[in-house]
PDB file of C-alpha atoms in Angstrom:
ATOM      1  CA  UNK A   1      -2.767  38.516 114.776  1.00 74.00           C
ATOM      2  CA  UNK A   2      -1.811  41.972 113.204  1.00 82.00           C
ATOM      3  CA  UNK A   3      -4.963  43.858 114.678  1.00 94.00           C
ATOM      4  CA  UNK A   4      -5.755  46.877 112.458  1.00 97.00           C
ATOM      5  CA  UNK A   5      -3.059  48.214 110.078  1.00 97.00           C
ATOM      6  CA  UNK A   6      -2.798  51.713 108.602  1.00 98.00           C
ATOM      7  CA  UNK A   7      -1.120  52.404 105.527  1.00 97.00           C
ATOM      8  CA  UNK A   8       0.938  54.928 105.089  1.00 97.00           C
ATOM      9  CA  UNK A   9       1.985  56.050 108.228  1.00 97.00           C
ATOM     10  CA  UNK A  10       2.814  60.044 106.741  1.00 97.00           C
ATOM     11  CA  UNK A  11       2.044  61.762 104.065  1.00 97.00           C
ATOM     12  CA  UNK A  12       2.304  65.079 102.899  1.00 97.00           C
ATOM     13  CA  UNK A  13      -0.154  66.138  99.466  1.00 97.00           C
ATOM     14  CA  UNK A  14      -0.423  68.679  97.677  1.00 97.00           C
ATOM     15  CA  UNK A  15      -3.371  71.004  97.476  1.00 97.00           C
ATOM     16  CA  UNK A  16      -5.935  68.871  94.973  1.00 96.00           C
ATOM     17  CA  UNK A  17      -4.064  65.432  94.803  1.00 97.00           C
ATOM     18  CA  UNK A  18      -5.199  62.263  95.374  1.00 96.00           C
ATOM     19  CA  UNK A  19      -4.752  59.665  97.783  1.00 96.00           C
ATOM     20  CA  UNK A  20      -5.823  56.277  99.507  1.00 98.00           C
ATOM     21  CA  UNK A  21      -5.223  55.459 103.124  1.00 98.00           C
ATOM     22  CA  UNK A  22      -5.199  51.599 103.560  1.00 98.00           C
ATOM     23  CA  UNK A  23      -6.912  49.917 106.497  1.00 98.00           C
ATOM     24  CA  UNK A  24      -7.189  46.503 106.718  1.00 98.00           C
ATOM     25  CA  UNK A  25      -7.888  44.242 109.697  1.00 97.00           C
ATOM     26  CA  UNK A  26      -7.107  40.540 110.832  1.00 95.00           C
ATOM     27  CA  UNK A  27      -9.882  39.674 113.292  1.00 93.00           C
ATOM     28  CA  UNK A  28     -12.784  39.069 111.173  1.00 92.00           C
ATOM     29  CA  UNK A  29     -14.572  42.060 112.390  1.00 93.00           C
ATOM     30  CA  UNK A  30     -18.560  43.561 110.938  1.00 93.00           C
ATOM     31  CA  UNK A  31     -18.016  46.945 111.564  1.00 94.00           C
ATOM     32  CA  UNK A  32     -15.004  49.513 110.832  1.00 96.00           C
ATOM     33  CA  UNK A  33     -14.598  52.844 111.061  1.00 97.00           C
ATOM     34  CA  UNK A  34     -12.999  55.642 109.758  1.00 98.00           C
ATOM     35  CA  UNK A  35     -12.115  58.996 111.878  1.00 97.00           C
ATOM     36  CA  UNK A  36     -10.195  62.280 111.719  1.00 98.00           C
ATOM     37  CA  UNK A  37      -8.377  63.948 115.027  1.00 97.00           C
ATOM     38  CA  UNK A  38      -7.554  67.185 114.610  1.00 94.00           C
ATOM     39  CA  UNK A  39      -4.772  69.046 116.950  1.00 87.00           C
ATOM     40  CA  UNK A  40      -6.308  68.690 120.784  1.00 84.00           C
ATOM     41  CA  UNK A  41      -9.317  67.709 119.771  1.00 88.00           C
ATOM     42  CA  UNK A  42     -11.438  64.387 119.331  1.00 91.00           C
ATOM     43  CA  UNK A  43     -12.377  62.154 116.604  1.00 95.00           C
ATOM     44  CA  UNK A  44     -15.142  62.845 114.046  1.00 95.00           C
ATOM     45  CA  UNK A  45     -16.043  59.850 112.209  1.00 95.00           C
ATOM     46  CA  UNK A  46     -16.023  60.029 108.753  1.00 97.00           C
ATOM     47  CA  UNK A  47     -18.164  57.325 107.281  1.00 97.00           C
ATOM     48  CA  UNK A  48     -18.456  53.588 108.868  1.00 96.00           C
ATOM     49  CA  UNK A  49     -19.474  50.059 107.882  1.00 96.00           C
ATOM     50  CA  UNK A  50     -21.344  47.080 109.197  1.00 94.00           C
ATOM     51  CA  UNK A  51     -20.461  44.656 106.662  1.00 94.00           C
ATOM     52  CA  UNK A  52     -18.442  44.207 103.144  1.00 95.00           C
ATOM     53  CA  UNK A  53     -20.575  45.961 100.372  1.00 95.00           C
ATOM     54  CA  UNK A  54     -22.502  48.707 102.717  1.00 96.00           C
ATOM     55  CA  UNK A  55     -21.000  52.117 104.160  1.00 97.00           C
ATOM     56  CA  UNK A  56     -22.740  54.865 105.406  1.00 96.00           C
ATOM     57  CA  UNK A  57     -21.912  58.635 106.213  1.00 96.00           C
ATOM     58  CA  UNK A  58     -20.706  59.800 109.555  1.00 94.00           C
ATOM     59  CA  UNK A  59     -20.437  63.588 110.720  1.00 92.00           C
ATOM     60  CA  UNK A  60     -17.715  64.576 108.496  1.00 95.00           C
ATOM     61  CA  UNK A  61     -18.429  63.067 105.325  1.00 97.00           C
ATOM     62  CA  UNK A  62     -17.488  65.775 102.660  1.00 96.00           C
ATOM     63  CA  UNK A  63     -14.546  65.393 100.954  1.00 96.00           C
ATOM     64  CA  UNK A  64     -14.206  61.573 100.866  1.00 97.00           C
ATOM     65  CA  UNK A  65     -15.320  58.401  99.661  1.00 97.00           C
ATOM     66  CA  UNK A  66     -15.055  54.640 101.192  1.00 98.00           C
ATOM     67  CA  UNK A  67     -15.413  51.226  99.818  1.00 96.00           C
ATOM     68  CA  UNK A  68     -15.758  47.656 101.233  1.00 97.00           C
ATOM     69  CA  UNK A  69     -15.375  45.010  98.914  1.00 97.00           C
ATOM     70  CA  UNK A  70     -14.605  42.832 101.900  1.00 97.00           C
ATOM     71  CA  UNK A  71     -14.456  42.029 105.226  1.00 96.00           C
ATOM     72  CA  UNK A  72     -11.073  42.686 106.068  1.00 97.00           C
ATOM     73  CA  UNK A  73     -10.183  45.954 103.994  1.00 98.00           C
ATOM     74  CA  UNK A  74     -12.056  49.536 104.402  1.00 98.00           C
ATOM     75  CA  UNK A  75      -9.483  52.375 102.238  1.00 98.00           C
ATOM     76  CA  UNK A  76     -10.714  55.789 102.699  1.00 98.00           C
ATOM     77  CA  UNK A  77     -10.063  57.797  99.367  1.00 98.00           C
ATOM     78  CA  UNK A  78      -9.529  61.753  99.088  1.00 96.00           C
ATOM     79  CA  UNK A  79     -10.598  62.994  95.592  1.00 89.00           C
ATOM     80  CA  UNK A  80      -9.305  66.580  95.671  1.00 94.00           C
ATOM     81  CA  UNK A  81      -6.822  67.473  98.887  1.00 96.00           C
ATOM     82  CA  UNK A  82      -7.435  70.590 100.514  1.00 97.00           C
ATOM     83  CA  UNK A  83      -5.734  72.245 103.677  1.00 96.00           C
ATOM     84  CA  UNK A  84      -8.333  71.418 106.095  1.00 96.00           C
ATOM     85  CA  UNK A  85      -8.414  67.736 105.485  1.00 97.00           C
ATOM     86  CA  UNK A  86      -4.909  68.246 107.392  1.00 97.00           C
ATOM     87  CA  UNK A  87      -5.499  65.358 110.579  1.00 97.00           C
ATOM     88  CA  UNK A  88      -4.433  62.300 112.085  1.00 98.00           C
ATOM     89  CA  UNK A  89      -6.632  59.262 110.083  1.00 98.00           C
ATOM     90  CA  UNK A  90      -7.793  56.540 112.368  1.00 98.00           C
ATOM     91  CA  UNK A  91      -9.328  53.454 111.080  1.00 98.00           C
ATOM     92  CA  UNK A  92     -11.193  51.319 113.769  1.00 97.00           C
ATOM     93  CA  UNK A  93     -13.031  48.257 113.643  1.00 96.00           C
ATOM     94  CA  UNK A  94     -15.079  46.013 116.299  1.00 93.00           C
ATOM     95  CA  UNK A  95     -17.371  42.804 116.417  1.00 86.00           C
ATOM     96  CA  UNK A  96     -20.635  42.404 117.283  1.00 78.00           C
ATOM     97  CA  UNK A  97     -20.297  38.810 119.145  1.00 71.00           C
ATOM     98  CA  UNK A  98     -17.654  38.577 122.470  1.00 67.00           C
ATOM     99  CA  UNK A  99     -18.578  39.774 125.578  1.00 66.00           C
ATOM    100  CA  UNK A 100     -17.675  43.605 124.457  1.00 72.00           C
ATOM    101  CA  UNK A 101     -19.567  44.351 121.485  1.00 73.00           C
ATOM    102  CA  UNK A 102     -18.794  47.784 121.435  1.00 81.00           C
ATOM    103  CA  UNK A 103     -15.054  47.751 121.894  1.00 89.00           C
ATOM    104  CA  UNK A 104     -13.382  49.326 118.997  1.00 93.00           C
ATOM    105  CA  UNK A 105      -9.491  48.490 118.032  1.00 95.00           C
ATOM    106  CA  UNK A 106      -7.739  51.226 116.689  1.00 97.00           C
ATOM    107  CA  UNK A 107      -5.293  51.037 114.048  1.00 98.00           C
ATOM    108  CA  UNK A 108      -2.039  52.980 114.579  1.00 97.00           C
ATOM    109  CA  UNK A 109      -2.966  56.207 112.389  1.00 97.00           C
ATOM    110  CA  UNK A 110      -1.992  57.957 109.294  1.00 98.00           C
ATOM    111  CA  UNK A 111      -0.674  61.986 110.166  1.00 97.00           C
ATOM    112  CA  UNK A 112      -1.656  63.420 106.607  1.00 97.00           C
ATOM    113  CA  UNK A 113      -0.348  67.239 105.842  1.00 97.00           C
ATOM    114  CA  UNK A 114      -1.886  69.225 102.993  1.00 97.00           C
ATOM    115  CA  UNK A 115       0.095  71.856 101.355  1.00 96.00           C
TER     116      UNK A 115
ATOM    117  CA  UNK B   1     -27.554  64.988 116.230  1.00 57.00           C
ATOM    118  CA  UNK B   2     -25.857  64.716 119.608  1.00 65.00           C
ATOM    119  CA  UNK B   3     -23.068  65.891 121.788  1.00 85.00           C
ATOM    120  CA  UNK B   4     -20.977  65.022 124.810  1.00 91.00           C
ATOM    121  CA  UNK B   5     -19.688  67.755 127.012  1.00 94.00           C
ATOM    122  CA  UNK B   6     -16.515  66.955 129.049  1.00 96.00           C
ATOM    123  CA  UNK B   7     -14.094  69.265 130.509  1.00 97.00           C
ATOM    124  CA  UNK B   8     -10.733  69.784 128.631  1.00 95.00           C
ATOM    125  CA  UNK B   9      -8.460  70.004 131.373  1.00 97.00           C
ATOM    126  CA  UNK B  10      -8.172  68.252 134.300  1.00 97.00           C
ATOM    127  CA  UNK B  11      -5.098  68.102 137.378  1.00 97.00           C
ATOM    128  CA  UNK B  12      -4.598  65.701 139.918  1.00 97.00           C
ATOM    129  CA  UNK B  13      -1.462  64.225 141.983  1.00 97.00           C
ATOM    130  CA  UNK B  14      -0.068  60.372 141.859  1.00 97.00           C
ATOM    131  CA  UNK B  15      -1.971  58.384 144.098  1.00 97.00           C
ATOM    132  CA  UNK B  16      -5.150  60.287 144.156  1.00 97.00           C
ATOM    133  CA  UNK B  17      -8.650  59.754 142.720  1.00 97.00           C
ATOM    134  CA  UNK B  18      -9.181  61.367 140.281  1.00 97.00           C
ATOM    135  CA  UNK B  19     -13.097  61.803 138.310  1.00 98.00           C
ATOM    136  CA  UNK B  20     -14.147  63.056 134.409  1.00 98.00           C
ATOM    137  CA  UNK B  21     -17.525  63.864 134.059  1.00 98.00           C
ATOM    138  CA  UNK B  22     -19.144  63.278 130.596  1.00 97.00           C
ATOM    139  CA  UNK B  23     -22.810  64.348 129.867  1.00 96.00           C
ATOM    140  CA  UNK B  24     -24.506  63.909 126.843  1.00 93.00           C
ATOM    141  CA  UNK B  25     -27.362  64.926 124.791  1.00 89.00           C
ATOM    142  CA  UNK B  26     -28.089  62.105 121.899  1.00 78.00           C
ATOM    143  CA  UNK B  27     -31.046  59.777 120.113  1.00 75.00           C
ATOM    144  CA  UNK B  28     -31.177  56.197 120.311  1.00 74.00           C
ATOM    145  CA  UNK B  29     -28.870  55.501 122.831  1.00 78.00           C
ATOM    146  CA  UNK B  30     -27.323  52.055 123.412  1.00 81.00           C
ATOM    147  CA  UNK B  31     -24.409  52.697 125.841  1.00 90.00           C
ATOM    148  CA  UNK B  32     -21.113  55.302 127.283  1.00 93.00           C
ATOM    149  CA  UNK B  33     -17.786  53.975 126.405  1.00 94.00           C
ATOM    150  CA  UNK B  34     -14.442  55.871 127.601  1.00 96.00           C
ATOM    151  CA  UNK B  35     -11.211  55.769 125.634  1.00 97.00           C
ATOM    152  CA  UNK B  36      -7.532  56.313 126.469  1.00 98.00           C
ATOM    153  CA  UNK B  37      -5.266  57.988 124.090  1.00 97.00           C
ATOM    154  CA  UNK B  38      -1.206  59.149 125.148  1.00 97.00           C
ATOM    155  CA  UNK B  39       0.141  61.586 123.024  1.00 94.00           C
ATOM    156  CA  UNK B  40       0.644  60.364 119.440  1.00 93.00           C
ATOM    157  CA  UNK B  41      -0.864  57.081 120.155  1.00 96.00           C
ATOM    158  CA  UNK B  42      -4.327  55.679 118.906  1.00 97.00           C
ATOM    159  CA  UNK B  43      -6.799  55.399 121.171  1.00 97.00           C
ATOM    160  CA  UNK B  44      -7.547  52.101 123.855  1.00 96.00           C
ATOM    161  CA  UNK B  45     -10.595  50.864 125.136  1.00 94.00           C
ATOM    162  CA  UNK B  46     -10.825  51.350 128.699  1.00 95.00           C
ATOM    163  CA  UNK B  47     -14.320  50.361 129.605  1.00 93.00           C
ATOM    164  CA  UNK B  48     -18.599  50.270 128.562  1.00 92.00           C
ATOM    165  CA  UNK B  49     -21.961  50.834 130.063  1.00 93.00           C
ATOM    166  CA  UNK B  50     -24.957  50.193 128.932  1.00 89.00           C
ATOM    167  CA  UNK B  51     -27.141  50.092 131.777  1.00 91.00           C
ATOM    168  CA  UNK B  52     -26.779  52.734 134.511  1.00 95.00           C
ATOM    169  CA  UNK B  53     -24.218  51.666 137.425  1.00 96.00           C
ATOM    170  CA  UNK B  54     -20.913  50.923 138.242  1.00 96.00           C
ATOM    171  CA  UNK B  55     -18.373  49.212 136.321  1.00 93.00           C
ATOM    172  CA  UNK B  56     -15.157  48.242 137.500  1.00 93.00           C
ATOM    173  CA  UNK B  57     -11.599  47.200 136.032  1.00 88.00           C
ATOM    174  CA  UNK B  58      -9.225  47.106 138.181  1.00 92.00           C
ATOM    175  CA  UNK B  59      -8.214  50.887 138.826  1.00 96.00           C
ATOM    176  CA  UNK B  60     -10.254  52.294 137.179  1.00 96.00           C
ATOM    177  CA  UNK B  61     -14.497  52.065 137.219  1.00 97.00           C
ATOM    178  CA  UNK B  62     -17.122  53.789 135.051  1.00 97.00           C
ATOM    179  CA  UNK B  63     -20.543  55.263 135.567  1.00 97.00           C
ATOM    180  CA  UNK B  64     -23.645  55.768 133.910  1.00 96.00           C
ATOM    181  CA  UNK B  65     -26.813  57.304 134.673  1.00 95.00           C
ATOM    182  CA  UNK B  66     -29.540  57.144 131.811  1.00 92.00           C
ATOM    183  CA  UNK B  67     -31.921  59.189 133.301  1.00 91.00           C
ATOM    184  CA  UNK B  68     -29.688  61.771 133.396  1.00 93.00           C
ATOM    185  CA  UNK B  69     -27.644  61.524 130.323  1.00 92.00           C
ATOM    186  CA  UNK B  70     -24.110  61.672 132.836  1.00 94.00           C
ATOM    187  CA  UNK B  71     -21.335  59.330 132.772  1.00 97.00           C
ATOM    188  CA  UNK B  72     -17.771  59.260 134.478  1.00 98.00           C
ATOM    189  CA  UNK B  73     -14.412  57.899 134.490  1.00 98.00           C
ATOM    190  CA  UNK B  74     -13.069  57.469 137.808  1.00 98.00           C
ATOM    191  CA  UNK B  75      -9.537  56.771 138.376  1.00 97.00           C
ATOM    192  CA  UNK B  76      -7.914  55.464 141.508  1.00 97.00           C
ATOM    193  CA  UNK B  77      -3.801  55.087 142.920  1.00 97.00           C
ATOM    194  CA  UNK B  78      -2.722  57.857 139.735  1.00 97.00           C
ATOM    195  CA  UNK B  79       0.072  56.750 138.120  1.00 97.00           C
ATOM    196  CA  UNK B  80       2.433  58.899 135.953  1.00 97.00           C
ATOM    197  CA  UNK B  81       1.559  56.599 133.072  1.00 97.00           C
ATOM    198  CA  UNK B  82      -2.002  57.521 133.336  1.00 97.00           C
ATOM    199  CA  UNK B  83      -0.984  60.961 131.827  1.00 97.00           C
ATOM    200  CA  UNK B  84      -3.162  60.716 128.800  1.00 97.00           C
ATOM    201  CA  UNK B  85      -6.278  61.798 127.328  1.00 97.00           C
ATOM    202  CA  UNK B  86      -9.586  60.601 128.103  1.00 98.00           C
ATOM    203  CA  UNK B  87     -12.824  60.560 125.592  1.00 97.00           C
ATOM    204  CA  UNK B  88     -16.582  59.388 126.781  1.00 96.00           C
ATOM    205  CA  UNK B  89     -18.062  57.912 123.422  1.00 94.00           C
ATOM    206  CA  UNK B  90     -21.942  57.354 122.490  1.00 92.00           C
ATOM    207  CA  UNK B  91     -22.538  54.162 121.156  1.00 85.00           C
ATOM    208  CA  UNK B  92     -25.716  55.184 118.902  1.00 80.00           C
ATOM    209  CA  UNK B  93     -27.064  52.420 116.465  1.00 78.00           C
ATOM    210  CA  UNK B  94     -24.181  51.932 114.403  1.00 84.00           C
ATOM    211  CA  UNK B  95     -21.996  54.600 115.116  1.00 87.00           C
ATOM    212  CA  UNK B  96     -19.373  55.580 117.806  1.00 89.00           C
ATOM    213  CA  UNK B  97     -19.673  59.528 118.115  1.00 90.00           C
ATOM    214  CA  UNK B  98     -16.465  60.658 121.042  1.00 93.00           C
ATOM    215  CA  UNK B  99     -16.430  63.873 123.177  1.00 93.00           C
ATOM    216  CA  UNK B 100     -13.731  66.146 122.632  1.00 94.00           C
ATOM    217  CA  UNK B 101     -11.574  64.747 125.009  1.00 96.00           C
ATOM    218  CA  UNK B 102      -9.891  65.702 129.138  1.00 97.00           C
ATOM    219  CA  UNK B 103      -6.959  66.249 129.355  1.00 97.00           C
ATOM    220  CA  UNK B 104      -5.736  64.509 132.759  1.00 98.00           C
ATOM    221  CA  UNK B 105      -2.068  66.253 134.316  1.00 97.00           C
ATOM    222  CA  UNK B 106      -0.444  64.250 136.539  1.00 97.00           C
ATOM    223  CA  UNK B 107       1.467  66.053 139.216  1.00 96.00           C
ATOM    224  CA  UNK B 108       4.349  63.784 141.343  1.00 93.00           C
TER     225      UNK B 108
END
């Protein structure tokens, strides 16, 4: 049981590239999330998901798009790069049976640098 | 929209008790979950509440008061390795909104 896996685990883009950050999780989980950390300060979810085909916008959407063709995979795509989407990338996911619904696992992160 | 206030810095020695207040100001509120992150690590779930009380996991306990929209993280027999940061999270519908996060120095 791999938990949630982040793909890559750096990256450095240029200004306006394009790029997918992989998340993918083993535990048969409803809902994952996607969130940004910034230097000393917390996470700001991006956009979420409570089941494969439906996502919805968090506090931070602009910028990016998701997509959840199924359970276990939820990539987060950036369309145009620019120097503020510089962050740590989280991907989380949790269940809504087990005794702590609202327990999210967190995958290990992607540090993303825009240049 | 909503927000959690916690303070970003907070000092206490090994062995102490140490508490983080959270307070928060949100909609259609279903429960206070805290989070522990070490540097350059993901975050770990350390605990929930959803109704107002005490919870308690071995060190550490939670609390939650509904009424008045005030949580905390209370930490007991510090341990070096509980130099980390702490967030309070809203668990709103769907969505997991964090605080910005305390800080918590450990001195020996």
């Amino acid at each position: 049981n791999a938990g949630v896996t982040q793909t890559p685990k750096f990256r450095i883009l240029k200004i306006g590239q394009s790029m997918t950050l992989q998340c993918t999780q083993d535990m048969n989980h409803n809902y994952m999330y996607w969130y940004r950390q910034d230097p000393g300060m917390g996470l700001k979810l991006i956009y979420y998901s409570v089941g494969a085909g439906i996502t919805d916008k968090g506090e931070v959407p602009n910028g990016y798009n998701v997509s959840r063709s199924t359970t276990e995979d939820f990539p987060l795509r950036l369309e145009l790069a620019a120097p503020s989407q510089t962050s740590v990338y989280f991907c989380a996911s949790r269940t809504l049976a087990g005794a702590l619904p609202y327990e999210q696992y967190f995958g290990p992160g992607t540090r993303l640098t825009v240049t | 929209g909503q927000s959690l206030e916690q303070p970003s810095e907070v000092t206490a020695v090994e062995g102490a008790i140490v508490q983080i207040n959270c307070t928060y100001q949100t909609s259609g509120f279903y429960g206070l979950s805290w989070y522990q992150q070490h540097d350059g690590g993901a975050p770990t779930f350390l605990s929930y509440n959803a109704l107002d009380g005490l919870e308690e996991t071995g060190r550490f306990s939670s609390f939650l008061s509904r009424s008045d929209s005030y949580g905390y993280l209370l930490l007991q027999e510090l341990q070096m390795k509980d130099s980390a940061s702490y967030f309070c999270a809203v668990n709103r519908d769907d969505k997991i909104i964090f605080g910005k996060g305390t800080r918590l120095h450990i001195l020996p």
